[in-house]
Tab-separated table of C-alpha atoms in Angstrom:
chain	number	residue	atom	x	y	z
A	724	MET	CA	0.215	0.039	0.349
A	725	VAL	CA	1.142	3.742	-1.070
A	726	LYS	CA	2.170	5.826	1.717
A	727	ARG	CA	2.066	9.609	1.660
A	728	ALA	CA	4.331	11.809	2.459
A	729	LEU	CA	4.399	15.736	3.002
A	730	LEU	CA	7.608	17.261	3.372
A	731	VAL	CA	7.241	21.400	4.292
A	732	MET	CA	10.032	23.685	3.428
A	733	ILE	CA	11.204	26.718	2.301
A	734	GLN	CA	12.730	25.985	-1.205
A	735	PRO	CA	10.458	23.615	-2.050
A	736	PRO	CA	10.875	21.646	-5.496
A	737	GLY	CA	11.043	23.793	-8.915
A	738	CYS	CA	13.589	26.744	-6.417
A	739	SER	CA	17.115	26.510	-7.927
A	740	GLY	CA	18.884	26.666	-3.987
A	741	VAL	CA	20.397	23.702	-1.941
A	742	GLN	CA	17.739	22.363	-0.060
A	743	ALA	CA	14.965	22.092	-3.386
A	744	LEU	CA	17.502	20.893	-5.360
A	745	ILE	CA	18.532	17.439	-3.267
A	746	TYR	CA	14.985	16.569	-3.710
A	747	ASN	CA	14.670	17.427	-7.754
A	748	LYS	CA	16.966	13.915	-8.509
A	749	LEU	CA	15.312	11.830	-6.327
A	750	LEU	CA	11.991	12.573	-7.196
A	751	PRO	CA	11.860	10.404	-10.551
A	752	PHE	CA	12.620	6.990	-8.564
A	753	LEU	CA	10.749	7.472	-5.296
A	754	GLU	CA	8.123	7.036	-8.110
A	755	ASN	CA	8.417	3.507	-7.761
A	756	SER	CA	9.027	2.944	-4.230
A	757	GLU	CA	6.161	2.892	-1.717
A	758	TRP	CA	6.187	6.309	-0.792
A	759	GLU	CA	4.833	9.123	-2.129
A	760	LEU	CA	6.058	12.270	-1.546
A	761	HIS	CA	4.115	15.733	-1.763
A	762	PHE	CA	6.074	18.938	-1.002
A	763	ALA	CA	4.775	21.990	-0.037
A	764	GLY	CA	6.316	25.843	0.157
A	765	PRO	CA	5.979	29.154	-1.013
A	766	ALA	CA	5.735	29.363	-4.776
A	767	PRO	CA	9.015	28.722	-5.910
A	768	GLU	CA	8.347	31.871	-8.904
A	769	LEU	CA	7.695	34.753	-6.483
A	770	VAL	CA	10.708	33.947	-4.410
A	771	SER	CA	13.697	31.616	-6.469
A	772	VAL	CA	15.283	34.081	-8.872
A	773	LEU	CA	16.628	30.391	-11.427
A	774	THR	CA	13.598	28.231	-11.762
A	775	GLU	CA	13.647	25.319	-12.511
A	776	LYS	CA	10.742	22.977	-14.628
A	777	LEU	CA	9.922	19.512	-12.662
A	778	ASP	CA	8.561	16.538	-14.305
A	779	TYR	CA	5.925	16.296	-11.034
A	780	PRO	CA	2.384	15.786	-10.741
A	781	ALA	CA	0.763	18.951	-9.415
A	782	GLU	CA	-1.434	18.388	-7.215
A	783	ARG	CA	1.926	16.821	-5.331
A	784	LEU	CA	3.007	19.693	-5.402
A	785	HIS	CA	1.235	22.221	-2.376
A	786	TYR	CA	2.699	25.955	-2.830
A	787	THR	CA	1.743	29.398	-0.952
A	788	THR	CA	1.804	32.687	-2.425
A	789	ASN	CA	1.422	34.260	0.508
A	790	VAL	CA	4.816	36.193	-0.197
A	791	SER	CA	5.711	40.010	0.961
A	792	ALA	CA	5.541	42.432	-2.496
A	793	SER	CA	8.771	43.297	-1.623
A	794	THR	CA	10.158	39.594	-1.774
A	795	ARG	CA	8.531	39.508	-4.680
A	796	PHE	CA	9.722	42.759	-6.440
A	797	SER	CA	13.488	41.973	-6.041
A	798	ILE	CA	13.444	38.722	-7.203
A	799	ARG	CA	12.200	39.730	-10.499
A	800	LYS	CA	14.923	42.981	-10.258
A	801	ASN	CA	17.680	40.228	-10.345
A	802	ARG	CA	15.979	38.425	-13.249
A	803	CYS	CA	16.981	41.121	-15.001
A	804	SER	CA	20.844	41.949	-16.456
A	805	LYS	CA	22.005	45.607	-14.748
A	806	PRO	CA	21.259	48.257	-15.113
A	807	SER	CA	19.281	47.541	-17.053
A	808	PHE	CA	15.635	49.748	-17.374
A	809	PRO	CA	13.621	46.424	-16.201
A	810	TYR	CA	16.608	45.645	-13.193
A	811	VAL	CA	15.731	50.048	-11.950
A	812	PHE	CA	11.947	49.559	-12.173
A	813	PHE	CA	11.648	46.757	-10.420
A	814	GLY	CA	14.307	47.854	-7.972
A	815	LEU	CA	12.048	51.197	-7.076
A	816	LEU	CA	9.013	49.065	-6.683
A	817	GLN	CA	11.220	46.754	-4.228
A	818	LEU	CA	12.046	49.874	-2.547
A	819	LEU	CA	8.189	51.392	-2.441
A	820	ALA	CA	7.039	47.454	-0.762
A	821	ARG	CA	9.220	47.918	1.719
A	822	TRP	CA	8.356	51.418	2.938
A	823	LEU	CA	4.511	50.541	2.705
A	824	GLU	CA	5.562	47.484	4.561
A	825	THR	CA	7.203	49.318	6.689
A	826	LEU	CA	4.638	51.551	7.579
A	827	THR	CA	2.000	49.122	7.802
A	828	GLY	CA	4.069	46.895	10.327
A	829	HIS	CA	4.051	44.310	7.675
A	830	ASP	CA	5.655	40.762	8.993
A	831	GLY	CA	7.004	39.681	6.008
A	832	GLN	CA	7.774	36.078	7.236
A	833	ALA	CA	5.176	35.847	9.182
A	834	PHE	CA	2.909	36.425	7.137
A	835	LEU	CA	4.414	33.631	4.882
A	836	LEU	CA	3.785	31.564	7.842
A	837	ARG	CA	0.317	31.735	7.578
A	838	GLY	CA	-0.151	31.100	4.494
A	839	LEU	CA	2.648	27.808	4.554
A	840	GLY	CA	0.386	26.393	8.004
A	841	ALA	CA	-3.187	27.305	5.636
A	842	THR	CA	-1.558	25.126	2.888
A	843	ILE	CA	-0.331	22.045	5.162
A	844	ARG	CA	-3.630	21.808	6.866
A	845	GLN	CA	-5.191	22.306	3.358
A	846	ALA	CA	-3.090	20.021	1.913
A	847	GLU	CA	-3.474	17.192	5.259
A	848	ARG	CA	-7.499	17.440	4.532
A	849	GLN	CA	-7.536	16.224	1.324
A	850	TRP	CA	-4.484	13.290	1.081
A	851	ASN	CA	-4.568	12.218	4.637
A	852	PHE	CA	-0.372	11.964	5.260
A	853	ASP	CA	0.922	9.542	6.185
A	854	LEU	CA	4.274	11.545	8.210
A	855	ILE	CA	4.584	15.304	7.780
A	856	ALA	CA	8.209	16.624	7.889
A	857	GLY	CA	8.997	19.879	8.698
A	858	LYS	CA	12.773	20.950	7.595
A	859	SER	CA	15.706	23.044	8.543
A	860	PRO	CA	16.592	25.768	7.333
A	861	ASP	CA	14.593	27.922	7.938
A	862	PHE	CA	13.957	27.083	11.885
A	863	LYS	CA	10.367	28.724	12.060
A	864	VAL	CA	8.818	26.909	9.405
A	865	LEU	CA	10.336	23.323	11.680
A	866	THR	CA	8.658	24.667	14.591
A	867	LEU	CA	5.293	25.493	12.517
A	868	VAL	CA	4.687	22.028	11.477
A	869	SER	CA	5.855	20.414	14.964
A	870	GLU	CA	3.322	22.909	16.609
A	871	ILE	CA	0.317	22.070	12.872
A	872	THR	CA	1.840	18.125	13.410
A	873	GLN	CA	1.016	17.727	17.547
A	874	ALA	CA	-2.560	19.323	17.134
A	875	LEU	CA	-3.070	16.661	13.831
A	876	ASN	CA	-1.762	13.640	15.677
A	877	LYS	CA	0.102	13.085	12.756
A	878	PRO	CA	3.577	11.165	12.574
A	879	PHE	CA	6.094	14.034	12.684
A	880	PHE	CA	9.574	13.834	11.164
A	881	ALA	CA	12.263	16.372	11.022
A	882	LEU	CA	15.232	17.020	8.600
A	883	ILE	CA	18.233	18.758	9.074
A	884	ASP	CA	20.950	20.412	6.418
A	885	ASP	CA	22.110	23.194	8.603
A	886	PRO	CA	22.952	24.063	12.535
A	887	TYR	CA	20.717	25.807	14.179
A	888	GLY	CA	22.849	27.932	16.798
A	889	ALA	CA	26.411	28.716	16.596
A	890	ARG	CA	29.345	26.101	15.724
A	891	ASP	CA	33.337	26.137	16.354
A	892	GLU	CA	35.679	24.309	16.471
A	893	SER	CA	35.340	23.657	20.649
A	894	GLY	CA	31.983	22.733	20.094
A	895	PHE	CA	27.818	24.095	18.858
A	896	TYR	CA	26.435	25.987	20.706
A	897	PRO	CA	21.936	25.227	20.487
A	898	ASN	CA	20.156	29.013	19.645
A	899	GLN	CA	16.561	27.771	21.921
A	900	PRO	CA	17.612	24.975	23.127
A	901	ASP	CA	14.600	24.313	25.194
A	902	LEU	CA	11.960	24.256	22.627
A	903	GLN	CA	15.114	22.596	20.129
A	904	ARG	CA	14.735	19.266	22.445
A	905	ARG	CA	10.713	19.509	23.064
A	906	ILE	CA	10.408	20.072	19.136
A	907	PHE	CA	12.629	16.799	18.719
A	908	GLU	CA	11.065	14.268	21.268
A	909	GLN	CA	7.634	14.954	19.762
A	910	SER	CA	9.485	13.742	16.339
A	911	CYS	CA	9.380	10.347	15.537
A	912	GLY	CA	13.200	10.651	13.947
A	913	VAL	CA	15.256	13.163	12.735
A	914	LEU	CA	17.648	12.782	9.343
A	915	PHE	CA	20.480	15.303	9.364
A	916	MET	CA	22.423	16.070	5.608
A	917	SER	CA	26.185	15.798	7.758
A	918	PRO	CA	27.704	12.552	10.922
A	919	LEU	CA	29.080	15.682	12.489
A	920	THR	CA	25.274	17.811	13.190
A	921	MET	CA	24.424	14.567	13.960
A	922	LYS	CA	27.053	14.055	16.524
A	923	ARG	CA	26.153	17.692	18.163
A	924	TYR	CA	22.959	17.491	18.606
A	925	VAL	CA	22.899	14.279	20.218
A	926	GLU	CA	25.593	15.073	22.299
A	927	ALA	CA	24.202	18.743	23.205
A	928	GLY	CA	20.956	16.357	23.839
A	929	LEU	CA	18.713	17.785	22.020
A	930	VAL	CA	17.953	14.335	20.479
A	931	ALA	CA	17.881	10.804	21.431
A	932	SER	CA	20.898	8.698	19.424
A	933	ASN	CA	17.944	6.410	18.124
A	934	LYS	CA	15.761	8.215	16.643
A	935	ALA	CA	18.684	10.387	14.339
A	936	VAL	CA	20.170	9.397	11.050
A	937	HIS	CA	22.037	10.878	8.255
A	938	LEU	CA	22.829	11.301	4.712
A	939	THR	CA	24.450	12.974	1.906
A	940	ASP	CA	23.059	14.829	-0.834
A	941	SER	CA	22.931	12.005	-4.259
A	942	TYR	CA	24.367	13.136	-7.427
A	943	PRO	CA	21.689	12.829	-10.564
A	944	GLU	CA	20.874	9.668	-13.392
A	945	MET	CA	19.720	11.767	-16.299
A	946	ALA	CA	21.616	11.110	-19.100
A	947	ASP	CA	20.685	14.748	-20.649
A	948	LEU	CA	23.187	16.311	-17.641
A	949	TYR	CA	25.983	14.421	-18.899
A	950	SER	CA	26.429	15.340	-22.787
A	951	PRO	CA	29.877	16.551	-23.473
A	952	ASN	CA	30.187	19.771	-25.654
A	953	ARG	CA	27.312	21.640	-24.524
A	954	SER	CA	28.666	24.403	-22.438
A	955	GLU	CA	31.456	27.757	-23.189
A	956	LEU	CA	34.300	25.264	-21.661
A	957	SER	CA	34.129	23.084	-24.974
A	958	THR	CA	35.726	25.473	-26.900
A	959	ASN	CA	39.036	28.020	-26.667
A	960	ARG	CA	40.946	25.269	-24.143
A	961	PRO	CA	43.180	27.754	-22.805
A	962	PHE	CA	46.708	27.367	-23.092
A	963	VAL	CA	49.869	28.554	-20.808
A	964	THR	CA	53.101	29.547	-22.307
A	965	GLY	CA	52.365	25.766	-24.327
A	966	LYS	CA	51.335	23.681	-22.052
A	967	PRO	CA	47.971	22.123	-22.193
A	968	THR	CA	45.590	24.277	-19.150
A	969	LEU	CA	43.805	22.451	-16.210
A	970	ARG	CA	40.255	24.152	-17.135
A	971	MET	CA	39.120	24.508	-13.284
A	972	LEU	CA	34.911	24.732	-11.866
A	973	TYR	CA	32.979	26.479	-9.279
A	974	LEU	CA	30.318	26.463	-8.907
A	975	GLY	CA	27.457	28.558	-7.234
A	976	MET	CA	28.370	31.307	-4.188
A	977	LEU	CA	31.578	32.356	-2.377
A	978	PRO	CA	30.362	34.959	-0.071
A	979	GLU	CA	32.324	36.734	3.097
A	980	TRP	CA	32.281	33.559	4.570
A	981	ARG	CA	34.444	31.209	2.170
A	982	PRO	CA	37.062	33.030	2.388
A	983	ILE	CA	39.770	32.799	-0.925
A	984	GLU	CA	42.941	34.616	0.010
A	985	PRO	CA	43.849	31.642	0.733
A	986	PHE	CA	43.439	30.576	-2.933
A	987	LEU	CA	44.831	33.577	-5.074
A	988	ASP	CA	47.639	34.224	-2.671
A	989	ALA	CA	48.742	30.258	-3.449
A	990	LEU	CA	47.776	31.062	-7.397
A	991	THR	CA	49.790	34.237	-7.205
A	992	ARG	CA	52.624	32.247	-5.879
A	993	LEU	CA	52.092	29.205	-8.439
A	994	HIS	CA	52.826	32.256	-10.784
A	995	GLN	CA	56.245	33.330	-9.877
A	996	GLN	CA	57.359	30.104	-9.810
A	997	SER	CA	59.135	30.351	-13.062
A	998	ASP	CA	59.738	25.921	-13.170
A	999	SER	CA	55.906	25.785	-12.151
A	1000	SER	CA	54.737	22.746	-14.598
A	1001	VAL	CA	51.075	23.380	-13.112
A	1002	ALA	CA	48.603	25.719	-15.943
A	1003	LEU	CA	45.365	26.356	-15.000
A	1004	GLN	CA	42.006	28.749	-15.372
A	1005	LEU	CA	39.597	28.692	-13.491
A	1006	ASP	CA	35.521	29.394	-14.519
A	1007	ILE	CA	33.544	30.654	-11.462
A	1008	TYR	CA	29.186	30.679	-11.910
A	1009	GLY	CA	28.282	32.699	-9.585
A	1010	TYR	CA	28.863	35.716	-6.899
A	1011	VAL	CA	31.814	36.122	-5.760
A	1012	TYR	CA	32.245	39.367	-3.129
A	1013	PRO	CA	33.915	42.681	-3.454
A	1014	ALA	CA	37.478	41.902	-1.969
A	1015	ALA	CA	37.684	38.880	-3.767
A	1016	ARG	CA	36.260	40.316	-7.169
A	1017	GLN	CA	39.057	42.965	-6.501
A	1018	ARG	CA	41.299	41.115	-6.302
A	1019	ILE	CA	40.684	39.317	-9.416
A	1020	GLN	CA	40.317	42.205	-11.265
A	1021	GLU	CA	43.035	44.328	-10.789
A	1022	ASP	CA	46.045	41.114	-10.937
A	1023	PRO	CA	47.197	40.556	-14.374
A	1024	HIS	CA	48.073	37.495	-13.214
A	1025	LEU	CA	44.782	37.034	-11.804
A	1026	ALA	CA	42.648	38.416	-13.810
A	1027	LYS	CA	43.683	36.686	-17.083
A	1028	ILE	CA	42.970	33.343	-15.137
A	1029	ILE	CA	39.680	33.304	-13.582
A	1030	VAL	CA	36.796	34.270	-15.600
A	1031	ILE	CA	33.763	34.936	-13.842
A	1032	HIS	CA	30.317	34.676	-14.832
A	1033	PRO	CA	26.822	34.652	-13.796
A	1034	MET	CA	24.599	31.935	-12.514
A	1035	VAL	CA	23.755	29.112	-14.498
A	1036	SER	CA	20.473	27.202	-14.510
A	1037	TYR	CA	21.291	23.794	-12.742
A	1038	ALA	CA	21.158	21.370	-16.819
A	1039	GLN	CA	24.116	23.884	-17.629
A	1040	SER	CA	26.190	23.657	-14.458
A	1041	HIS	CA	26.159	20.122	-15.029
A	1042	TRP	CA	27.362	20.758	-18.283
A	1043	LEU	CA	30.051	22.124	-17.594
A	1044	ALA	CA	30.731	19.960	-15.038
A	1045	GLU	CA	30.772	17.731	-17.405
A	1046	ASP	CA	33.306	20.056	-20.047
A	1047	ALA	CA	35.378	21.203	-16.756
A	1048	ASP	CA	38.493	19.131	-15.416
A	1049	LEU	CA	38.750	19.891	-12.471
A	1050	GLN	CA	36.323	21.148	-9.629
A	1051	LEU	CA	36.921	23.455	-7.199
A	1052	VAL	CA	34.753	22.877	-3.901
A	1053	VAL	CA	35.483	25.423	-1.017
A	1054	ILE	CA	34.093	25.168	2.436
A	1055	GLY	CA	34.474	28.528	4.817
A	1056	PRO	CA	36.400	28.554	7.732
A	1057	ARG	CA	32.978	28.217	10.262
A	1058	HIS	CA	31.355	25.372	8.481
A	1059	LEU	CA	33.185	22.617	10.216
A	1060	ASP	CA	30.083	20.051	10.347
A	1061	ASN	CA	29.112	20.753	7.329
A	1062	TYR	CA	28.971	18.126	3.804
A	1063	PRO	CA	29.374	20.652	1.255
A	1064	SER	CA	25.904	19.604	-1.770
A	1065	LYS	CA	28.059	20.605	-4.500
A	1066	PHE	CA	30.680	17.709	-3.835
A	1067	PHE	CA	28.251	14.771	-4.300
A	1068	GLU	CA	25.744	16.634	-7.818
A	1069	TYR	CA	28.447	16.534	-9.476
A	1070	LEU	CA	30.211	13.577	-9.018
A	1071	GLY	CA	28.710	11.259	-11.758
A	1072	HIS	CA	31.295	13.735	-13.868
A	1073	HIS	CA	34.453	11.868	-12.808
A	1074	LYS	CA	36.329	14.631	-12.960
A	1075	PRO	CA	39.129	15.272	-10.008
A	1076	VAL	CA	37.986	17.336	-6.876
A	1077	LEU	CA	40.275	20.078	-4.320
A	1078	VAL	CA	37.917	20.508	-1.689
A	1079	LEU	CA	39.398	23.348	0.642
A	1080	GLY	CA	38.294	24.075	4.277
A	1081	PRO	CA	38.735	23.266	7.953
A	1082	LEU	CA	40.469	19.816	7.996
A	1083	GLN	CA	37.254	18.239	10.955
A	1084	ASN	CA	35.155	18.847	8.173
A	1085	PRO	CA	33.605	15.476	7.605
A	1086	LEU	CA	33.819	15.234	3.853
A	1087	LYS	CA	37.884	14.906	4.142
A	1088	ALA	CA	37.805	11.362	5.108
A	1089	VAL	CA	35.029	11.023	1.662
A	1090	VAL	CA	37.431	12.357	-0.331
A	1091	ASP	CA	40.787	10.687	0.921
A	1092	ALA	CA	38.604	6.987	1.216
A	1093	LEU	CA	37.954	7.575	-2.207
A	1094	GLY	CA	41.176	8.934	-4.027
A	1095	ILE	CA	39.953	11.393	-6.459
A	1096	GLY	CA	40.807	14.660	-4.988
A	1097	LEU	CA	42.412	16.385	-2.932
A	1098	TYR	CA	41.042	17.803	0.813
A	1099	VAL	CA	43.382	20.597	2.249
A	1100	ASP	CA	43.062	23.038	4.721
A	1101	GLY	CA	41.159	25.809	3.183
A	1102	THR	CA	43.927	28.918	5.356
A	1103	ASP	CA	47.147	27.875	3.924
A	1104	PRO	CA	48.365	28.445	0.790
A	1105	GLN	CA	51.133	26.498	0.547
A	1106	ALA	CA	48.969	23.726	1.126
A	1107	ILE	CA	47.035	24.687	-1.219
A	1108	MET	CA	49.903	25.302	-3.428
A	1109	ASP	CA	51.776	21.958	-3.207
A	1110	ALA	CA	47.696	20.246	-3.238
A	1111	LEU	CA	47.517	21.417	-6.834
A	1112	THR	CA	50.785	20.877	-7.529
A	1113	SER	CA	49.883	17.607	-7.087
A	1114	ILE	CA	46.617	17.392	-8.509
A	1115	SER	CA	48.127	18.392	-12.132
A	1116	LEU	CA	50.608	15.584	-11.389
A	1117	ASP	CA	48.482	12.631	-10.736
A	1118	TYR	CA	45.691	13.958	-12.478
A	1119	ALA	CA	45.709	10.696	-14.425
A	1120	THR	CA	45.167	8.807	-11.583
A	1121	LEU	CA	42.586	10.350	-9.504
A	1122	LYS	CA	40.794	10.125	-12.295
A	1123	GLN	CA	40.628	6.607	-12.940
A	1124	ALA	CA	40.231	6.591	-9.044
A	1125	TYR	CA	36.387	6.630	-9.901
A	1126	GLN	CA	36.502	3.497	-11.461
A	1127	ALA	CA	39.143	1.889	-8.952
A	1128	HIS	CA	35.777	3.053	-6.295
A	1129	GLY	CA	33.270	2.950	-8.544
A	1130	ASP	CA	30.878	1.228	-6.278
A	1131	ALA	CA	32.032	3.155	-3.193
A	1132	ILE	CA	30.914	6.633	-5.628
A	1133	GLU	CA	27.653	4.897	-6.625
A	1134	ALA	CA	26.483	4.991	-3.049
A	1135	TYR	CA	26.097	8.576	-3.577
A	1136	SER	CA	23.887	7.932	-6.597
A	1137	ALA	CA	20.642	10.397	-6.449
A	1138	HIS	CA	18.756	5.874	-6.912
A	1139	ARG	CA	20.952	4.285	-3.385
A	1140	VAL	CA	19.663	7.564	-1.655
A	1141	ALA	CA	16.180	7.317	-2.858
A	1142	GLY	CA	16.241	3.703	-1.332
A	1143	GLN	CA	17.721	4.602	2.309
A	1144	ILE	CA	15.249	7.568	2.739
A	1145	CYS	CA	12.235	5.398	1.849
A	1146	CYS	CA	13.450	3.333	4.675
A	1147	VAL	CA	13.715	6.143	6.560
A	1148	PHE	CA	10.324	7.432	6.309
A	1149	ASP	CA	9.450	3.369	7.339
A	1150	ASN	CA	11.612	2.722	10.402
A	1151	ALA	CA	10.140	6.301	11.836
A	1152	LEU	CA	6.534	5.123	11.438
A	1153	PRO	CA	6.446	2.896	14.370
A	1154	ARG	CA	8.177	4.946	16.455
A	1155	HIS	CA	5.011	7.584	16.755
A	1156	ALA	CA	2.484	5.184	18.448
A	1157	GLY	CA	5.456	5.135	20.485
A	1158	ILE	CA	5.484	8.575	21.219
A	1159	SER	CA	1.514	9.028	20.815
A	1160	SER	CA	1.066	6.601	24.246
A	1161	TRP	CA	3.349	8.334	26.463
């Protein structure tokens, strides 16, 4: 018999954010399972600059349109090129809407949550879900789903992507420990996207270890995403001093909390070594924080080998990954616990990987075990320089590791992760009966 689950999130499928994309890949494989997944959240066209076309039954997508006017105009503005007339026009409307919202005391988050709550209740009346899950971030969405399921006496499941609280090398400090503990006591299971985050929640006494489980993101298995020569990287391959150049690719955002100055230092040092065997070009597709962008533009060598492009659609990102030689992943120094989704997202392209991040991050053990790249301290220019040299010299060996460790890499495929999620939900349901009998 088919069981139905409703997953409530701030970035539902149809959006281009990480939360949405995690599930977009899994949907084809969930169709053959005993679980029918429904999703609730804000309408993607109102909250996401880029949207993704979904081949999924519309009746399973429960979207609210309770999105503030200032947010809607901001989204429409950022779909326009700068500084075009439409960009300026929607920017002015955004400012006007924000002024009116401030004047009237409009609370955009409360407005969204009210709409989301009504959407969840309506979907539940229509479909009678076997399980309802809330996803954090946003923690207020998790809290809302907890309250609704408690009132309905429905099995409640918690999905945790990022820790809700401060964290550093010495530990994790929950923002609202009493509330978090009550929510997890009510839940019949908690799924974390990192083993270290799970460990910290358990050690903080927020969640019982028998309820906690962790999974990773996955790589998609849609053949169209693996078509070569469909991106701009497939033409005009650069050469440096007559040597073929490895084309490195970074896909995603580089905000201030993912500093790349040590990486830029490493590139500069390599350039200053006349006997260096490393020849690289880096293409960045997405936002780069102002200080790093300015440094790249003002340094003649960096400006020559680093090209910053606008962000691209999901399919385009995979075509770029297919045509690139090397993938760059950057983890900020304060993100000791998170698995970066983009590492798993592009594994199916079988390209060597350079990961810059804190050495305590659990991804280091994954990279070391697979042998498909190098994980180095993102704050150490010398370590980064040595890694770039090593990858350049051992490139063929790193590529071969994808075949040597094929079974281990397949564990991160969409069909395998989809199966694991179904098992997690199956195991969680019996716990609800025990919780309800307290």
